[in-house]
mmCIF file of C-alpha atoms in Angstrom:
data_model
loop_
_atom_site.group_PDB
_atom_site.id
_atom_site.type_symbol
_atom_site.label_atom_id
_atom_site.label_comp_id
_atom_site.label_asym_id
_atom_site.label_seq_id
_atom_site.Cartn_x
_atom_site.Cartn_y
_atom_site.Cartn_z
ATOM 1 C CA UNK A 1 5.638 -5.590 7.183
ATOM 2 C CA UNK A 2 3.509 -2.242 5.843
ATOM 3 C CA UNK A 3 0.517 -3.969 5.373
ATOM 4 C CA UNK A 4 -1.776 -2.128 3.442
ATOM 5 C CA UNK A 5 0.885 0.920 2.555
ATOM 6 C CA UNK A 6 1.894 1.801 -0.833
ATOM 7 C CA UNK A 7 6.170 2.939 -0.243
ATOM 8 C CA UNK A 8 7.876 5.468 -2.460
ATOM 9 C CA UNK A 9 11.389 6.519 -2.447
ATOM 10 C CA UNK A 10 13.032 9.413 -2.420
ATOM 11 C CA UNK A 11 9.964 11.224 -1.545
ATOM 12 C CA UNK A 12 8.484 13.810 1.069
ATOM 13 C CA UNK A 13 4.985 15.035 1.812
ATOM 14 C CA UNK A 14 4.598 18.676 3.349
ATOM 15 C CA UNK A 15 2.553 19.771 5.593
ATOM 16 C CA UNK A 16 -0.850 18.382 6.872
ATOM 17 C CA UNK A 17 1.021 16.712 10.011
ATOM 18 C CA UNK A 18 -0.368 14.956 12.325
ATOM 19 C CA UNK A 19 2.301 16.273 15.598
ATOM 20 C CA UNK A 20 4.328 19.152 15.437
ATOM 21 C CA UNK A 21 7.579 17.261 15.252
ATOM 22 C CA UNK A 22 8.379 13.927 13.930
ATOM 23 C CA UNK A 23 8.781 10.960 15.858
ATOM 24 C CA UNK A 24 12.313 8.848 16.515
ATOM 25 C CA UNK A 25 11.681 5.962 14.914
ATOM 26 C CA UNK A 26 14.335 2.866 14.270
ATOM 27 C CA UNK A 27 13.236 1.993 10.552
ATOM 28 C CA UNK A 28 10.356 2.215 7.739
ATOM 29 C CA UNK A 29 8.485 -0.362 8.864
ATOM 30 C CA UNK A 30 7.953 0.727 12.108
ATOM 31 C CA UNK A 31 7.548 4.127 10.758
ATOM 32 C CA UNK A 32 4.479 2.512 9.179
ATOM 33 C CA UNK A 33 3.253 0.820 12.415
ATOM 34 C CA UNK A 34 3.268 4.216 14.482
ATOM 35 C CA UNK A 35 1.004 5.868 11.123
ATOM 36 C CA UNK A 36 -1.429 2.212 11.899
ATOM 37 C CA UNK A 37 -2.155 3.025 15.150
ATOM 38 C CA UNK A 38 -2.824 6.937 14.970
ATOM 39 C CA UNK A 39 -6.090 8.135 14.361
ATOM 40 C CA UNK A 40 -6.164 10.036 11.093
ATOM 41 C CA UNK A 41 -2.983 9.099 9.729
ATOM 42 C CA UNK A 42 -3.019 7.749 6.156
ATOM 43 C CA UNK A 43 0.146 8.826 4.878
ATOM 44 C CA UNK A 44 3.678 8.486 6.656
ATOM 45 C CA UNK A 45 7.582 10.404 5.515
ATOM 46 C CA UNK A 46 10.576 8.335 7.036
ATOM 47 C CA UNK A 47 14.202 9.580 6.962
ATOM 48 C CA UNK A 48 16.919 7.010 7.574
ATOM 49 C CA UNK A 49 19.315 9.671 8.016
ATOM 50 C CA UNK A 50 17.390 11.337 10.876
ATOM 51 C CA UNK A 51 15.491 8.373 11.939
ATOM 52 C CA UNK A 52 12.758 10.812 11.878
ATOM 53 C CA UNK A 53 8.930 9.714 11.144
ATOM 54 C CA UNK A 54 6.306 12.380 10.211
ATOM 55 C CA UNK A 55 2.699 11.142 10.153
ATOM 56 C CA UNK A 56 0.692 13.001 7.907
ATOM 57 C CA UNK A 57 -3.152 13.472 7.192
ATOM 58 C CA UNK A 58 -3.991 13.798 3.808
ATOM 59 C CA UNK A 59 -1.354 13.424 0.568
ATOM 60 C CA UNK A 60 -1.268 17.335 0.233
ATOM 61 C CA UNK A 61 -0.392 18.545 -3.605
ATOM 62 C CA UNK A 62 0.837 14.851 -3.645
ATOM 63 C CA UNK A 63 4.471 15.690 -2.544
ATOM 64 C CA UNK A 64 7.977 16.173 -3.900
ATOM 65 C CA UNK A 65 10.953 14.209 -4.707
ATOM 66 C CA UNK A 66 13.780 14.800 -2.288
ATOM 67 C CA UNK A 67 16.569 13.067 -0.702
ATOM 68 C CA UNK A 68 16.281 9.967 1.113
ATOM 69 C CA UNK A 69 12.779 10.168 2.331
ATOM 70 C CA UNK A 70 10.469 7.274 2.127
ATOM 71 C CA UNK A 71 6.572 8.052 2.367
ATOM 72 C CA UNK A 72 4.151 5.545 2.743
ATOM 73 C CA UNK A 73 0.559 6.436 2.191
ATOM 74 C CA UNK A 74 -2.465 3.861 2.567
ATOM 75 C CA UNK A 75 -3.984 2.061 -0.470
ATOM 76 C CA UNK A 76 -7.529 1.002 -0.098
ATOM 77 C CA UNK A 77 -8.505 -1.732 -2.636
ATOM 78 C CA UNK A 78 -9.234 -0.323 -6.553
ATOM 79 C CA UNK A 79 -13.130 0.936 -6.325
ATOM 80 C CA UNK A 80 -13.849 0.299 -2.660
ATOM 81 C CA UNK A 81 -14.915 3.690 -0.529
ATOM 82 C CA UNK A 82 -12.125 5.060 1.817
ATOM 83 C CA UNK A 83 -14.336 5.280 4.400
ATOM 84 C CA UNK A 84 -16.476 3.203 6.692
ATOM 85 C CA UNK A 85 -19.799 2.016 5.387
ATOM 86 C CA UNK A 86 -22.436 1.380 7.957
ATOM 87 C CA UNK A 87 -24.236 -1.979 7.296
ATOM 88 C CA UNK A 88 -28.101 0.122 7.363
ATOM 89 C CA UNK A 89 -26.523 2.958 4.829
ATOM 90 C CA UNK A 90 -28.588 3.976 1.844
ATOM 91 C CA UNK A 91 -28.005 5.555 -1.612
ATOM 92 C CA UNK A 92 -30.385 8.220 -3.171
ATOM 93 C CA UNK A 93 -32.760 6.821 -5.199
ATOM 94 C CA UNK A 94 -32.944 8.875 -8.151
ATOM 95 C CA UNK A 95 -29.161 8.628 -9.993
ATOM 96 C CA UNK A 96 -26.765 11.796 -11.618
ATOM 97 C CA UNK A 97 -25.629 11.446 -14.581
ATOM 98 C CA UNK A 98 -22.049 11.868 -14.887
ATOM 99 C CA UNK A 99 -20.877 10.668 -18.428
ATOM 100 C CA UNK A 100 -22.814 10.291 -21.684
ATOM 101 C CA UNK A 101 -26.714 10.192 -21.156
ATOM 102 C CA UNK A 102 -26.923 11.941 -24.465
ATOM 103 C CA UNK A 103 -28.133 8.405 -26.490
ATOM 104 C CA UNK A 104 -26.212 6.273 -27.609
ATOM 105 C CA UNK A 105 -23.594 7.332 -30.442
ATOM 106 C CA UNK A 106 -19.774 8.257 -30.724
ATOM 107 C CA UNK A 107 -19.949 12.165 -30.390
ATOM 108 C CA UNK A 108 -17.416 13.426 -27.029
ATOM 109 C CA UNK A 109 -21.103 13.229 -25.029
ATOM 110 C CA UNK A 110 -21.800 10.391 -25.623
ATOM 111 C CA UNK A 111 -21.169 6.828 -24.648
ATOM 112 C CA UNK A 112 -22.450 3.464 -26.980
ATOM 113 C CA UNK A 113 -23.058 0.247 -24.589
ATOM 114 C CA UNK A 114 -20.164 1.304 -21.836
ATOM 115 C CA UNK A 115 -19.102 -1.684 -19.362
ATOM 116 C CA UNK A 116 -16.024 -1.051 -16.809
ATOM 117 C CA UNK A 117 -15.087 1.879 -15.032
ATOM 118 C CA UNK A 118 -12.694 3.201 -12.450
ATOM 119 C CA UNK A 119 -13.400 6.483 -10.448
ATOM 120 C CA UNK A 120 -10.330 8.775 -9.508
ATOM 121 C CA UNK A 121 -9.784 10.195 -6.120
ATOM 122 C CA UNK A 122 -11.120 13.598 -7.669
ATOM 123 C CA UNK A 123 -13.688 12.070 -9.135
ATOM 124 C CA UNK A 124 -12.791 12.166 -12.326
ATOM 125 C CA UNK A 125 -13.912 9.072 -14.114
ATOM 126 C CA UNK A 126 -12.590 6.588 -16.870
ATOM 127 C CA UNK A 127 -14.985 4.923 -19.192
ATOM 128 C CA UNK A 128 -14.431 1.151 -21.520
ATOM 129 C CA UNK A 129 -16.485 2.891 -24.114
ATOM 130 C CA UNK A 130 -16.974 -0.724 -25.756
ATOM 131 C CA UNK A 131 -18.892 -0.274 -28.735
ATOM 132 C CA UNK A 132 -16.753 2.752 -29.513
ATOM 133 C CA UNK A 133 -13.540 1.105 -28.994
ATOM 134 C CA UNK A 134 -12.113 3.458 -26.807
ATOM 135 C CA UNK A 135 -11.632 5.045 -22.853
ATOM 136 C CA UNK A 136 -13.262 8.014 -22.594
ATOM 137 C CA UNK A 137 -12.299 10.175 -19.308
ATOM 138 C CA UNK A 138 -14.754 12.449 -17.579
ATOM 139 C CA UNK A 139 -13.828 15.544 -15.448
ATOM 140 C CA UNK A 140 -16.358 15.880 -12.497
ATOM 141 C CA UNK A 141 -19.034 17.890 -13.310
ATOM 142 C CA UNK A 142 -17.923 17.678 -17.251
ATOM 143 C CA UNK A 143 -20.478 17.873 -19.811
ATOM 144 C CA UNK A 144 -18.415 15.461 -22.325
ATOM 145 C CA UNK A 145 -15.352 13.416 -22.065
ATOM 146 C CA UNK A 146 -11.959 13.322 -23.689
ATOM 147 C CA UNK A 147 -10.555 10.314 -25.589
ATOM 148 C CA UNK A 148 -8.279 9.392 -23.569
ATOM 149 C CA UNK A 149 -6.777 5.992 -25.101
ATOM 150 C CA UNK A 150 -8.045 4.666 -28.466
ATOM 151 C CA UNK A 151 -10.980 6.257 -30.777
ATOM 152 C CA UNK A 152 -8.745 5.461 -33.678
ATOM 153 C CA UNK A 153 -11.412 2.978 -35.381
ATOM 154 C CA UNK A 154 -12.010 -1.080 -34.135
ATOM 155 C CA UNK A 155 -8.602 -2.730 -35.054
ATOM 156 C CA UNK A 156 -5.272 -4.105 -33.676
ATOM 157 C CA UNK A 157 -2.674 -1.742 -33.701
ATOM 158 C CA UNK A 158 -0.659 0.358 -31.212
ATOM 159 C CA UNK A 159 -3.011 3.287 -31.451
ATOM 160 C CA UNK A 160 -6.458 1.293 -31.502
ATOM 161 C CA UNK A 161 -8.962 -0.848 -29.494
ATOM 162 C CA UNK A 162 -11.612 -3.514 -29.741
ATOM 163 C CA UNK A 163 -14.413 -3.892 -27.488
ATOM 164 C CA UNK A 164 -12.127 -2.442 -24.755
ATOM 165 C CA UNK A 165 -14.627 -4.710 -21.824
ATOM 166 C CA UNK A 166 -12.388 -3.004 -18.803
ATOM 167 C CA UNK A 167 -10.473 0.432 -17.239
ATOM 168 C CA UNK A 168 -8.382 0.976 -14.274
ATOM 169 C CA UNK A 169 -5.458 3.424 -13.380
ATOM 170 C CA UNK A 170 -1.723 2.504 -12.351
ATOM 171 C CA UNK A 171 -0.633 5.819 -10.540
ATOM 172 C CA UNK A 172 2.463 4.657 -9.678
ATOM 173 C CA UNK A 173 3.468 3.938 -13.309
ATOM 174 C CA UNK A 174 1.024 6.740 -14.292
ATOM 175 C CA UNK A 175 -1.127 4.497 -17.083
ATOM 176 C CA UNK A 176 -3.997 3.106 -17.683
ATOM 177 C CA UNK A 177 -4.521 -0.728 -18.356
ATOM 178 C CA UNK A 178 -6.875 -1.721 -20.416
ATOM 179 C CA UNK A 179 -8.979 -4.979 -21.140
ATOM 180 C CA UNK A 180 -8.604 -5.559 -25.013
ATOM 181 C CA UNK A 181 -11.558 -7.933 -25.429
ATOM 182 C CA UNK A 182 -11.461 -8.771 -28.528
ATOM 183 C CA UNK A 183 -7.550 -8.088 -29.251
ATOM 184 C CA UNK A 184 -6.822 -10.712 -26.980
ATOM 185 C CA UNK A 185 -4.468 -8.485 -24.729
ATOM 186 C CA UNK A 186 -4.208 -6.484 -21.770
ATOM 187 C CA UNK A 187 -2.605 -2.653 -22.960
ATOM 188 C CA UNK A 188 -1.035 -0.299 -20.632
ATOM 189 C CA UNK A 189 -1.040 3.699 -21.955
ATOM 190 C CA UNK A 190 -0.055 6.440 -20.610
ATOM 191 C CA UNK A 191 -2.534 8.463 -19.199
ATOM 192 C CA UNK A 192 -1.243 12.003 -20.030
ATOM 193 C CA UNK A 193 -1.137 12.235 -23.522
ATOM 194 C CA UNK A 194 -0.854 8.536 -24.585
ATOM 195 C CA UNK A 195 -0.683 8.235 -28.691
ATOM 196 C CA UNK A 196 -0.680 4.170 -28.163
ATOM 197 C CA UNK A 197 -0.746 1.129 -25.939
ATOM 198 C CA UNK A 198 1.895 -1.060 -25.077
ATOM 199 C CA UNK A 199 0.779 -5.166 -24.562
ATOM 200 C CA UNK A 200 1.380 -6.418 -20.979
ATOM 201 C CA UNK A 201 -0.303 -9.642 -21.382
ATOM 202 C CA UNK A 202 -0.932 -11.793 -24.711
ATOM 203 C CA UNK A 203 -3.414 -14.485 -25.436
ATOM 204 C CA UNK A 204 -5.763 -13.065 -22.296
ATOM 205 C CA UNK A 205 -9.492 -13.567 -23.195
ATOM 206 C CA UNK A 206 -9.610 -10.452 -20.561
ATOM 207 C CA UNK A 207 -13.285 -8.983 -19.290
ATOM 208 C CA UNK A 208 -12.522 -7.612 -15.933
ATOM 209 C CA UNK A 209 -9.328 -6.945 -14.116
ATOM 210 C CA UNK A 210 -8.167 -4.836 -10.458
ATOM 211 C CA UNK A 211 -4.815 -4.421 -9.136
ATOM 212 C CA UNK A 212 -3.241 -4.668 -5.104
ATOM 213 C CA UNK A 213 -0.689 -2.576 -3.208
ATOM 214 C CA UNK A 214 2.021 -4.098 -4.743
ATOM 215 C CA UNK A 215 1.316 -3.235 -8.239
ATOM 216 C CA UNK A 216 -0.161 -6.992 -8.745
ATOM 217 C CA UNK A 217 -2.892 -7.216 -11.804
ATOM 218 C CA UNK A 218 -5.512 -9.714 -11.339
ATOM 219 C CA UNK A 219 -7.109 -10.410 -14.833
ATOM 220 C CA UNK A 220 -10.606 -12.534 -15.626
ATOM 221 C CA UNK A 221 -9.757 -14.848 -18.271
ATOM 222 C CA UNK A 222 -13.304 -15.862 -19.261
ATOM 223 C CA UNK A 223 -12.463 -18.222 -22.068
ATOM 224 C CA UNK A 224 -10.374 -20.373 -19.296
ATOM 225 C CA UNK A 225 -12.720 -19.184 -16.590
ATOM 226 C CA UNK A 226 -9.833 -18.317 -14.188
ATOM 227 C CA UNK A 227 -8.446 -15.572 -12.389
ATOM 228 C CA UNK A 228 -4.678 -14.868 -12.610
ATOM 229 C CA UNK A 229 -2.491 -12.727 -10.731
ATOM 230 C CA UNK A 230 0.850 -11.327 -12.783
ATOM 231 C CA UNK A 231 3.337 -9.642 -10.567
ATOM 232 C CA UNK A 232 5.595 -6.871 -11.784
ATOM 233 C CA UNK A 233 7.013 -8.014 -15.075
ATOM 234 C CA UNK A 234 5.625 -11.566 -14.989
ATOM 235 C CA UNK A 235 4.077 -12.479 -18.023
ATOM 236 C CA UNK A 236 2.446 -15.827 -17.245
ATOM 237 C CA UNK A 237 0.810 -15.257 -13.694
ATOM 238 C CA UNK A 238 -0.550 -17.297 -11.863
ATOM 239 C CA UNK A 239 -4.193 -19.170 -10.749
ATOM 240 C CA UNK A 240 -5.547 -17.143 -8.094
ATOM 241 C CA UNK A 241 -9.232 -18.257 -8.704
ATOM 242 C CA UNK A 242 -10.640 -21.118 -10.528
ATOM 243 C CA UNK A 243 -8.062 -23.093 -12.472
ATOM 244 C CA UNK A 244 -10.082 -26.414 -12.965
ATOM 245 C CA UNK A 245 -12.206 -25.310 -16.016
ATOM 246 C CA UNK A 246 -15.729 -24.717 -16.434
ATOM 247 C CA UNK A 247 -18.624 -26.033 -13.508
ATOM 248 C CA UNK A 248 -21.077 -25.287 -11.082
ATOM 249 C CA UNK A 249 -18.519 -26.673 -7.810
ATOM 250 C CA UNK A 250 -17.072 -24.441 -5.533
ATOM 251 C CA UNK A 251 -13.117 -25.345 -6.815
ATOM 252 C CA UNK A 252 -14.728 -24.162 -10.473
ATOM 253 C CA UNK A 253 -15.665 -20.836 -12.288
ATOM 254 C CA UNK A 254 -17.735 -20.728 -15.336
ATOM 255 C CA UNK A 255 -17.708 -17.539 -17.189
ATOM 256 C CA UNK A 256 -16.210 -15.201 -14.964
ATOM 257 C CA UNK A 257 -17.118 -11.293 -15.450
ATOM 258 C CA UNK A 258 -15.695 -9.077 -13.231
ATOM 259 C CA UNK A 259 -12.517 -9.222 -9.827
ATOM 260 C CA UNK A 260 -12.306 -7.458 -6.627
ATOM 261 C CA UNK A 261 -9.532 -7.874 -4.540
ATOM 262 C CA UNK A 262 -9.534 -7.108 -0.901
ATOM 263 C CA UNK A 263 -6.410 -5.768 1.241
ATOM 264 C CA UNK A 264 -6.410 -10.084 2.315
ATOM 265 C CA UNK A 265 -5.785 -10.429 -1.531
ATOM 266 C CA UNK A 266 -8.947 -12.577 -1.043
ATOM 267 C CA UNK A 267 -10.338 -12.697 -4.936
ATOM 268 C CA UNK A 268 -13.984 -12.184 -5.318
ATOM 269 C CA UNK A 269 -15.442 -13.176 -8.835
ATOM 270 C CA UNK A 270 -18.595 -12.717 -10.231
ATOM 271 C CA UNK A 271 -19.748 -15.328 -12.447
ATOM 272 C CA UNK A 272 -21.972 -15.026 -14.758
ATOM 273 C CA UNK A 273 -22.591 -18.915 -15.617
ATOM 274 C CA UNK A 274 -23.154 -19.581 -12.245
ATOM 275 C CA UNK A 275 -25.062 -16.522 -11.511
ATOM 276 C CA UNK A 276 -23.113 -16.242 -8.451
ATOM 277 C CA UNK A 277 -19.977 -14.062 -6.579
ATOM 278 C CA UNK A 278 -17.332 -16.463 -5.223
ATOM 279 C CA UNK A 279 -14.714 -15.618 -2.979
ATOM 280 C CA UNK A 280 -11.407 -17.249 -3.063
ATOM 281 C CA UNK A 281 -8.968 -16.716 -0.078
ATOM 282 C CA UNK A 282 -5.511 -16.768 -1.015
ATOM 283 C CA UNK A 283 -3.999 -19.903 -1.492
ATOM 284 C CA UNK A 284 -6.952 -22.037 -1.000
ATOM 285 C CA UNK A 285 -7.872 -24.463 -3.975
ATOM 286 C CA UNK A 286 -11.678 -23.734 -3.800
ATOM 287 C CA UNK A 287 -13.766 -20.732 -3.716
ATOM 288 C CA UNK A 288 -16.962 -19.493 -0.873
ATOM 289 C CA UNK A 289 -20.370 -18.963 -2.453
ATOM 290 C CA UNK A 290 -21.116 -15.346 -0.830
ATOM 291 C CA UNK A 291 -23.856 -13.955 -3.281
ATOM 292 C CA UNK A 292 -26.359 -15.954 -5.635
ATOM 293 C CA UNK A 293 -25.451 -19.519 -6.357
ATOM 294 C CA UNK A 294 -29.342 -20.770 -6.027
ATOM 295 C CA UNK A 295 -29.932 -20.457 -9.738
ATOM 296 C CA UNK A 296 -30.803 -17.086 -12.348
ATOM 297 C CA UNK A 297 -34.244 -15.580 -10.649
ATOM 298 C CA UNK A 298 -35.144 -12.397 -9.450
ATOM 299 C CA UNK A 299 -35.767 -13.315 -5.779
ATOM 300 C CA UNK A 300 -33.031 -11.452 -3.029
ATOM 301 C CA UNK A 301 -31.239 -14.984 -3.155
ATOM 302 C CA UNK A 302 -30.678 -14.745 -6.600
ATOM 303 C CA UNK A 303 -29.025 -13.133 -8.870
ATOM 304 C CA UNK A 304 -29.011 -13.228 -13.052
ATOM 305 C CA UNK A 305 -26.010 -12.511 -15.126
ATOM 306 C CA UNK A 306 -23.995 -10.792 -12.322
ATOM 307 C CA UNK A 307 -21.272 -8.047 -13.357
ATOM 308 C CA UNK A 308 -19.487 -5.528 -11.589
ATOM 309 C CA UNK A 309 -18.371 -6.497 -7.840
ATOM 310 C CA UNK A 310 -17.353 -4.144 -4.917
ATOM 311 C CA UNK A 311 -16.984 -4.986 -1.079
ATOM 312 C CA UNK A 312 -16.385 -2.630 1.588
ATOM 313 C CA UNK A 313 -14.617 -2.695 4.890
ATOM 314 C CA UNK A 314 -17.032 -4.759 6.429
ATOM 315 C CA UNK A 315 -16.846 -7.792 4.103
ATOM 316 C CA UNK A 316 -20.276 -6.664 2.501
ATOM 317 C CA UNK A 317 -21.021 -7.126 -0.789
ATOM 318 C CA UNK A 318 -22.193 -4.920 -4.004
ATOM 319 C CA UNK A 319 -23.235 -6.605 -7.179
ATOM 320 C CA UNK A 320 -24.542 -5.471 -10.458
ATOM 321 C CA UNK A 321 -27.397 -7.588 -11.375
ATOM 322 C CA UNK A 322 -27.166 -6.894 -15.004
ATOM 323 C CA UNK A 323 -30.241 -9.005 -15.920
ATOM 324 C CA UNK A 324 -32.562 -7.634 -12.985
ATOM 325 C CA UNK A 325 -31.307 -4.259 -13.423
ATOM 326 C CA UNK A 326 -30.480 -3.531 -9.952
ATOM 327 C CA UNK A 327 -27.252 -2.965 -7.656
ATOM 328 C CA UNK A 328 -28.129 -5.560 -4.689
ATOM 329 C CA UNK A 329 -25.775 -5.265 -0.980
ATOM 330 C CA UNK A 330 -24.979 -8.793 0.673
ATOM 331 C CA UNK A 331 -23.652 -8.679 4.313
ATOM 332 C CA UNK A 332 -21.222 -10.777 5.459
ATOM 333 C CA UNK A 333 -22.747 -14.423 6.033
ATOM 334 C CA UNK A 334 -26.025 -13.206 4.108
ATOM 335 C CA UNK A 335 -28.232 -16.378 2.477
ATOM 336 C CA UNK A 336 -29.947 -13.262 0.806
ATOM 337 C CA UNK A 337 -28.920 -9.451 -0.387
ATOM 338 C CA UNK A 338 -31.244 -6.241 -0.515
ATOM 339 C CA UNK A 339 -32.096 -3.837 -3.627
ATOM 340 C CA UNK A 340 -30.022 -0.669 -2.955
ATOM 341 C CA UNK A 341 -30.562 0.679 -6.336
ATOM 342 C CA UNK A 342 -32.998 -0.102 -9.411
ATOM 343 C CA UNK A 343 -35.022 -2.664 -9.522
ATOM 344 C CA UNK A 344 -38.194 -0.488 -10.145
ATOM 345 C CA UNK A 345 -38.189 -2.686 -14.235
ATOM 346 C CA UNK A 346 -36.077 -1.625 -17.046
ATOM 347 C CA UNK A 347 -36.179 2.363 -17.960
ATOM 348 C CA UNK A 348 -34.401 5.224 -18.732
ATOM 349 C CA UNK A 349 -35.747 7.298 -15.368
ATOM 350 C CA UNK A 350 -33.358 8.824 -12.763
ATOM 351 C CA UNK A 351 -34.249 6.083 -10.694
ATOM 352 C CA UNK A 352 -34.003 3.132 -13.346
ATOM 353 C CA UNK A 353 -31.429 0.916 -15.021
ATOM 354 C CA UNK A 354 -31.167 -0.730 -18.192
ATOM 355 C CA UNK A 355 -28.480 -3.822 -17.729
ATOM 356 C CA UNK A 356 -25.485 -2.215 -15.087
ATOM 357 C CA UNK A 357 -22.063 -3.471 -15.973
ATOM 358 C CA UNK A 358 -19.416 -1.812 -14.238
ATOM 359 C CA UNK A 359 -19.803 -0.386 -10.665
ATOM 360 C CA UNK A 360 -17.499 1.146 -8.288
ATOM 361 C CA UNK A 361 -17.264 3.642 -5.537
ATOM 362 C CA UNK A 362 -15.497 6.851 -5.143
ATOM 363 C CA UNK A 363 -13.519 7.687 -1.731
ATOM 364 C CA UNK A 364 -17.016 9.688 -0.219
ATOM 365 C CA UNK A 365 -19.211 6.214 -0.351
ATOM 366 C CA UNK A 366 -21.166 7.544 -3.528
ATOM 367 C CA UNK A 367 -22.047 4.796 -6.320
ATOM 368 C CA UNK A 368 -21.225 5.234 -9.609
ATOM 369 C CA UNK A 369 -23.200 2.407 -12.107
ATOM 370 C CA UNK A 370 -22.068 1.782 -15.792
ATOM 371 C CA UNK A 371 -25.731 1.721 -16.939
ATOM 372 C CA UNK A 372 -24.768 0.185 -20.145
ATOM 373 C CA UNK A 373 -28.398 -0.058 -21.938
ATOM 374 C CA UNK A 374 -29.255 3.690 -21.051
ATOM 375 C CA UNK A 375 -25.668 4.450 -22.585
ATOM 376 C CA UNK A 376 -24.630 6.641 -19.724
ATOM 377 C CA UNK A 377 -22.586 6.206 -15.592
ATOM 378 C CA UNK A 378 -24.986 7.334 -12.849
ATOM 379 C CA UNK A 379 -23.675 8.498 -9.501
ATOM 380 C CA UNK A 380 -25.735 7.808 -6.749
ATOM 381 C CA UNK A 381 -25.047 9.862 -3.570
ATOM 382 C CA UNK A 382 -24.711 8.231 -0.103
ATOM 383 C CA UNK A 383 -27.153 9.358 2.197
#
């Protein structure tokens, strides 16, 4: 067991070790275990041949193939922080903004009600550009983005979009996948120099949707207001969260927004009917209220029309409070969460937000808010 490890075949990783010689080790998994238990080590080459293990610090240049090497290298969950956050950390109050913030329109500056994103390990982020019906990509410190998948028009071909809702990034396949809303499918396309989309999943009423280690999806199906997990060429998945229709009880979900999965492969769910975020270890039938669920309001036990979810190492959890404008932080075992971000009324200021969607964070601890009314992402800076 590599818990937590991505594995790759046939692949090395120079440099940035850990020791100046690798250790004997009998097999990959333990291997794995000896990169676990050393400070600094997030990425791991094995040779069978050898029996050699190098534990490395950082993926490099991002390796080479080469004989029978296996590398491991650690996966944190899609849009958590690689490192620790402390429970009493704060975000700068007044945002950056890193994609569109030019009004609202279809020009390469500019964004027209964006919802999901995901941010790259360089920072580099990917945009649902909803209204535009496309995924816009944004170089850090870009001044405009690059069409990256779509901008062919609102329709239902191989080459087009419609109200694209979500975004994230399959490295190991080297694609994006793509919530098409109102296409009723979820698209994978290549991210370097993708012409068109090829459908993964049919009949998906998709809105939000993460992936685990394993190369797992996790889609939001809010028109059955479930969760489902497909594994690697599975085409039906299965119930990971929700599965007895709409309601208010803890074994139901009623129009589900936006997934986070943890390295547990606990689900969490944000729900906008129930103006709550649910948590749903695996295998269990019914879910954990662990944000909202005490009615819409604007009180720090509430929450109204909840979107984008994150939690970090701790268990702590970061909402988009669409309808409050405001990002709010629940610790683990919370009755109540805290403003982090907004809240100061609906505006177009540094320090405002007009109805956040998406939310994630980059591998620093930064936040980066899809601040979908303003038209633009705002990163806010960890303290």
């Amino acid at each position: 067991m590599c818990h937590g490890f991505m594995r790759k075949d046939n692949w090395d990783i120079p440099g940035n070790d850990t020791l100046p010689s690798p250790v004997k080790q009998p097999d990959y998994a333990s291997c794995c275990s000896q990169c676990q238990s050393t400070s600094g080590c997030i990425v791991f080459t094995y040779s069978p041949s050898s029996q050699g293990c190098w534990l490395n610090t950082s993926m490099g240049s991002g390796g080479n193939s080469t004989g029978d090497n296996i590398i491991g290298y650690y996966f944190h969950p899609l849009r958590e922080s690689s490192i620790d956050i402390h429970p009493n950390t704060r975000w700068q109050e007044n945002g950056l903004t890193v994609a569109g913030g030019n009004g609202p329109g279809s020009l390469l500056n500019q964004l027209l009600y964006p919802w999901g994103l995901y941010v790259d390990d360089d920072e580099t982020i990917y945009v649902a550009d909803y209204t535009n019906h496309r995924i816009m990509k944004w170089e850090r410190n870009a001044t405009s983005g690059q069409v990256v998948a779509g901008g062919n028009g609102q329709g239902n071909g191989t080459r087009q979009l419609n109200y694209p809702y979500d975004v994230i990034v399959d490295k190991e396949r080297d694609r994006l996948i793509i919530c098409d809303s109102l296409n009723r499918r979820v698209v994978g396309w290549p991210r370097l120099n993708g012409k068109s989309g090829e459908t993964i999943i049919s009949d998906i009423d998709c809105w939000g949707l993460t992936m685990d280690e394993h190369g797992s999806l996790y889609v939001v199906d809010r028109e059955r207001h479930e969760v489902r997990r497909y594994k690697i060429g599975d085409t039906k998945g299965t119930v990971v969260a929700g599965r007895n229709g709409k309601g208010n009880l803890l074994n139901h979900l009623s129009e589900p927004r936006y997934v986070f999965v943890d390295q547990d492969y606990s689900v969490y769910v944000s729900e906008w009917g129930n103006n709550r975020v649910t948590k749903w270890v695996e295998g269990k039938e019914s879910g954990i209220a662990v944000a909202g669920d005490v009615g819409s309001g604007n009180g720090l036990r509430q929450l109204s029309a909840p979107k984008g979810v994150v939690v970090d190492q701790s268990d702590t959890i970061y909402v988009a409070d669409d309808e409050n404008d405001r990002i709010m932080r629940w610790p683990k075992g919370a009755t109540e969460g805290s403003v982090i971000i907004g809240g100061k009324s609906r505006g177009g200021e540094s320090n405002q937000l007009n109805g956040p969607i998406g939310l994630s964070f980059d591998r620093y601890g930064n936040l980066y808010v899809v601040d979908s009314g303003n038209h633009r992402v705002q990163k806010f800076k960890i303290e």
